[in-house]
Amino acid sequence: MQLTAPLDMHLHLRDGEMLQNIAKASAQTFSGAIIMPNLVPPVSTKEEVIAYKERILAAIGDEKFTPYMTLFFKPSYDKAFLESVRDDITAIKLYPAGITTNSEGGVSGFDVEELRPTLEAMSELNIPLCIHGETNGFVMDREAEFVSIYERLATAFPNLKIIMEHITTKESVAALDKYENLYATITLHHLLITLDDVAGGMLKPHLFCKPIAKRPEDKEALLKVVLEAHPKVMFGSDSAPHPREAKEACGCAAGVFTAPIVLQVLAELFENEDAPLENLQAFISGNAQNIYNVAPLAKTVTLEKKPFTVPSDYNGVVPMYADEEIAYSIKEITYG
Ligand code: DOR
Ligand code: ZN
């Protein structure tokens, strides 16, 4: 099985030692990825974007991989600033204040008039807006409650591309077809697990993430649009590494580290569900190319049906399916 130019449209590469430890796990197998800006402090100036990109390129060494950079949304960004940074970024990521890891400087209240100058400028400059769509309500309802905010923004800024990041609910899936300018990324883990897998038996800290995994019917709604390669849906792993000690702790950090196993497990999932390979190709690359208007370098990943035992950790970070056997392995990676 071959996949061409895989893209990960939502990836946490971190910084410092963690960046050095995990960057290659994505850079080897993907042609490019949208890089999340939730560092400490968040990436919010032109200089920070450029310097972070350089650190990423240094960390990946000889791998051929494009980091598509993002800024951390602030309502203070004006048009002159956005024009000056336009060519250095692919999108801007908006976090509700305090909703997840390193999001304290995010947006509170979602007052359209307060956000209007920045969002109109983004719309004019054709800069997509990626949103972590959760309210601060009850944890299982946060994303469904946020749908009305997505709708308000989609209506108020009809020419702004709005990407609902890592959707986990049937309500978000339904919103996709109601508003022309709403798109979505979907992770690997939300296609595979529900809350039962996280907390239904022994607590599984390595599956704890935000948004929390939801109900079986939500997982089914996500699977449906992924397996049929809905043109507004793209793969975004939200692979979010934390050191083992931060996950196996009484205050467990949110995030699932999937980067090293994404393509193998997606291959197995599409095979088990009898879905066409061309749909996997669209989900893993084609749809994102159309939505983001990017032309990734031609990297071809050949997968073979050969069992692979997932390592127990990658430089101190525990991946999803650690120590378990998965059905597909990566055989070869070629260019051109
Ligand atoms: O589980 C998550 N981890 N969800 C997010 O939104 C952020 C991420 C992280 O940065 O660790
Ligand atoms: Zn994320």
XYZ file of C-alpha atoms and ligand atoms in Angstrom:
348
model
C 0.000 0.000 0.000
C 1.351 3.419 -0.928
C 0.470 6.862 0.390
C 1.714 10.016 -1.290
C 2.620 13.286 0.415
C 0.998 12.613 3.791
C 0.033 15.782 5.651
C -0.705 16.218 9.337
C -2.833 19.340 9.636
C -2.577 19.617 13.450
C 0.677 18.717 15.166
C 2.447 19.645 18.415
C 6.216 19.574 17.973
C 7.027 21.430 21.232
C 10.425 23.034 21.742
C 13.857 22.435 23.298
C 14.728 18.874 24.244
C 11.238 17.522 23.486
C 11.401 18.970 19.948
C 14.765 17.242 19.459
C 13.322 13.980 20.766
C 10.125 13.753 18.749
C 10.368 15.904 15.595
C 11.726 13.117 13.408
C 8.823 10.822 14.250
C 6.658 13.091 12.073
C 9.300 14.414 9.685
C 10.295 10.945 8.455
C 6.858 9.867 7.317
C 4.986 13.112 6.593
C 5.591 15.659 3.844
C 4.477 18.489 6.081
C 2.388 19.492 9.054
C 0.567 22.449 10.543
C 2.568 23.282 13.657
C 0.670 24.359 16.757
C 1.828 27.566 18.460
C 1.047 26.714 22.107
C 4.604 27.020 23.373
C 5.444 28.862 26.590
C 5.154 31.747 25.777
C 2.885 31.185 22.750
C 4.208 31.954 19.247
C 2.743 35.407 18.640
C 5.235 37.605 16.782
C 6.813 37.399 13.333
C 10.220 36.940 14.933
C 8.948 34.063 17.079
C 7.404 32.296 14.064
C 10.625 32.571 12.074
C 12.846 31.493 14.963
C 10.575 28.532 15.863
C 10.565 27.369 12.243
C 14.356 27.461 12.226
C 14.517 25.392 15.412
C 12.153 22.839 13.845
C 14.213 22.632 10.653
C 17.375 22.174 12.731
C 15.713 19.398 14.754
C 14.596 17.418 11.696
C 18.066 17.449 10.153
C 18.111 15.871 6.700
C 14.442 14.879 6.605
C 12.379 16.498 3.861
C 9.426 17.992 5.678
C 7.614 21.333 5.561
C 6.538 22.895 8.845
C 3.476 25.023 8.062
C 3.680 27.615 10.797
C 0.883 29.177 12.837
C 0.462 32.118 15.193
C -1.394 32.025 18.502
C -4.525 34.156 17.930
C -4.784 37.477 19.738
C -7.541 40.052 19.190
C -4.826 42.705 19.166
C -3.445 41.551 15.781
C -4.179 44.354 13.299
C -4.119 44.305 9.521
C -0.653 45.835 9.222
C 0.785 43.154 11.489
C -1.041 40.370 9.639
C 0.201 41.676 6.279
C 3.752 41.680 7.608
C 3.521 38.048 8.770
C 1.297 36.687 5.965
C 4.083 34.915 4.085
C 5.523 33.296 7.203
C 2.361 31.526 8.339
C -0.260 29.140 6.970
C -2.950 29.726 9.607
C -3.736 31.282 12.971
C -4.838 29.123 15.889
C -7.439 30.358 18.340
C -7.707 28.846 21.811
C -10.415 29.690 24.334
C -8.548 30.987 27.412
C -7.403 28.197 29.725
C -9.134 25.365 27.847
C -6.074 23.158 27.315
C -2.270 22.982 27.573
C -0.648 26.453 27.475
C -3.784 28.310 26.375
C -3.985 30.841 29.228
C -3.495 33.770 26.828
C -6.446 32.740 24.643
C -9.837 34.333 23.962
C -12.644 34.731 26.511
C -16.238 35.576 25.708
C -16.253 35.323 21.895
C -17.675 38.780 21.346
C -17.914 39.041 17.539
C -17.446 42.829 17.605
C -14.300 42.527 19.691
C -12.882 39.942 17.292
C -14.123 41.653 14.114
C -11.083 43.756 13.128
C -8.680 40.799 13.348
C -11.040 38.284 11.728
C -11.953 40.654 8.897
C -8.289 41.297 8.199
C -7.606 37.544 8.196
C -10.502 37.063 5.841
C -9.173 39.721 3.445
C -5.674 38.276 3.581
C -7.037 34.738 3.171
C -5.496 33.448 6.413
C -7.397 30.405 7.721
C -8.541 30.404 11.357
C -8.052 27.137 13.264
C -10.128 26.865 16.434
C -9.963 24.641 19.496
C -13.749 24.538 19.878
C -14.644 23.879 23.485
C -16.564 25.965 26.027
C -15.758 25.764 29.736
C -18.942 23.778 30.413
C -19.245 20.135 31.501
C -16.362 18.258 29.922
C -18.484 15.898 27.777
C -20.612 18.803 26.464
C -17.934 21.400 25.775
C -17.574 20.756 22.065
C -21.303 20.447 21.341
C -21.844 23.723 23.224
C -19.198 25.397 21.095
C -21.049 24.642 17.842
C -23.191 27.774 18.277
C -19.985 29.838 18.455
C -18.709 28.191 15.269
C -22.030 29.071 13.633
C -21.867 32.670 14.806
C -18.340 33.095 13.467
C -19.072 31.287 10.186
C -22.040 33.575 9.568
C -20.338 36.806 10.623
C -17.217 36.107 8.502
C -18.457 34.186 5.456
C -15.173 34.522 3.557
C -13.022 33.326 6.447
C -11.961 29.675 6.292
C -12.679 28.283 9.745
C -11.202 24.930 10.680
C -12.883 23.127 13.544
C -9.880 21.386 15.048
C -9.875 17.777 16.257
C -13.658 17.364 16.187
C -15.049 14.607 18.394
C -18.838 14.866 18.182
C -21.717 14.192 15.817
C -22.827 17.818 16.353
C -19.582 19.135 14.852
C -19.870 16.703 11.940
C -23.376 18.024 11.242
C -22.154 21.662 11.280
C -19.728 20.895 8.432
C -22.517 20.597 5.886
C -24.447 23.621 7.122
C -21.806 26.310 6.601
C -19.733 26.562 3.468
C -16.741 28.061 5.296
C -16.483 25.428 8.065
C -13.899 22.644 7.701
C -12.542 20.101 10.179
C -9.544 18.073 11.223
C -9.966 14.650 12.806
C -7.339 12.796 14.846
C -6.403 9.129 14.716
C -7.250 8.490 18.357
C -10.770 9.903 18.145
C -11.474 7.398 15.343
C -10.437 4.546 17.602
C -11.455 5.255 21.188
C -14.397 6.432 23.275
C -14.490 7.590 26.895
C -14.821 3.928 27.846
C -11.304 3.254 26.593
C -9.969 6.121 28.716
C -11.891 5.689 31.942
C -14.299 2.760 31.598
C -11.910 0.298 33.218
C -8.453 0.964 34.615
C -7.645 4.629 33.934
C -5.486 5.019 30.808
C -3.500 8.256 31.178
C -1.872 7.915 27.762
C -5.319 8.152 26.151
C -6.347 11.239 28.122
C -6.610 14.257 25.839
C -8.644 17.373 25.083
C -11.235 17.208 23.730
C -11.909 14.091 25.799
C -12.952 11.038 23.738
C -16.751 10.877 23.503
C -19.569 8.371 22.935
C -19.776 5.463 20.446
C -22.251 7.375 18.253
C -19.817 10.291 18.033
C -16.992 7.978 16.977
C -19.276 6.461 14.333
C -20.117 9.918 12.928
C -16.398 10.745 12.678
C -15.597 7.412 11.044
C -18.309 7.903 8.453
C -16.953 11.215 7.133
C -13.367 9.969 7.263
C -13.990 6.673 5.466
C -15.992 8.410 2.746
C -13.279 11.129 2.547
C -15.697 14.017 3.024
C -13.960 16.852 1.120
C -14.106 19.243 4.107
C -12.368 16.812 6.445
C -8.599 16.493 6.808
C -6.308 14.416 8.956
C -4.785 16.283 11.901
C -3.166 13.987 14.458
C -3.082 16.389 17.414
C -0.123 14.216 18.377
C 0.765 15.924 21.652
C 3.796 14.489 23.434
C 4.350 14.897 27.154
C 7.130 13.257 29.189
C 6.082 9.939 30.741
C 6.225 11.533 34.231
C 3.720 14.209 33.198
C 1.243 11.571 31.974
C 1.708 8.956 34.711
C 1.000 11.531 37.418
C -1.899 12.450 39.669
C -2.437 15.576 37.570
C -2.198 13.954 34.126
C -1.310 16.218 31.168
C -3.710 16.022 28.196
C -2.404 14.645 24.920
C -1.951 11.405 22.983
C 1.352 10.787 21.200
C 0.510 9.109 17.893
C 3.075 10.508 15.442
C 5.103 7.279 15.003
C 2.081 5.032 14.299
C -0.386 7.198 12.391
C 0.030 5.872 8.859
C 0.296 2.225 9.872
C -2.842 2.375 12.013
C -4.840 4.348 9.438
C -3.933 1.701 6.846
C -5.246 -1.004 9.162
C -8.407 0.961 9.958
C -9.280 1.565 6.293
C -8.633 -2.097 5.520
C -10.779 -3.337 8.411
C -13.600 -1.038 7.334
C -13.291 -2.024 3.638
C -12.841 1.611 2.637
C -11.063 2.467 -0.641
C -7.400 3.413 -0.535
C -8.149 6.519 -2.608
C -10.284 7.781 0.260
C -7.391 7.332 2.672
C -5.201 9.253 0.228
C -7.755 12.098 0.145
C -8.078 12.144 3.940
C -4.317 12.074 4.522
C -3.357 14.616 1.850
C -5.663 15.567 -1.031
C -8.384 17.285 0.978
C -5.850 19.307 2.948
C -4.115 20.392 -0.257
C -7.418 21.703 -1.572
C -8.541 23.369 1.635
C -5.219 25.009 2.509
C -4.032 25.450 -1.059
C -0.657 23.864 -0.311
C 1.527 21.781 -2.611
C 3.554 19.390 -0.445
C 6.717 17.700 -1.612
C 6.182 14.276 -3.124
C 7.134 11.773 -0.451
C 5.810 8.265 -0.981
C 5.368 5.975 1.997
C 5.067 2.267 1.268
C 3.326 0.263 3.951
C 3.314 -3.508 4.207
C 1.100 -5.870 6.099
C 3.682 -7.063 8.573
C 3.209 -6.938 12.347
C 5.018 -4.137 14.154
C 5.400 -4.025 17.906
C 5.097 -0.394 18.978
C 8.052 0.582 21.219
C 7.300 1.206 24.900
C 8.570 4.754 24.527
C 10.264 7.163 22.141
C 12.906 9.095 24.092
C 10.749 9.106 27.216
C 7.385 9.685 25.509
C 4.874 6.821 25.547
C 3.078 6.393 22.206
C -0.457 5.146 21.681
C -0.418 1.309 21.502
C 2.914 1.113 23.355
C 4.110 -2.514 23.562
C 1.175 -3.665 21.435
C 1.302 -5.211 17.978
C -0.183 -3.359 15.011
C -0.799 -4.978 11.629
C 1.090 -2.674 9.272
C 4.727 -1.572 9.114
C 6.466 1.105 7.107
C 8.503 -0.572 4.397
C 10.040 2.261 2.450
C 9.988 6.029 1.997
C 10.900 7.479 -1.382
C 10.878 10.904 -3.005
C 9.759 12.273 -6.321
O -4.874 16.799 24.436
C -4.441 17.856 24.036
N -3.137 18.183 24.137
N -5.286 18.737 23.498
C -4.909 19.987 23.172
O -5.724 20.736 22.734
C -3.524 20.440 23.425
C -2.611 19.320 23.499
C -1.267 19.699 24.060
O -0.711 20.727 23.643
O -0.756 18.961 24.899
Zn -3.689 20.303 19.557
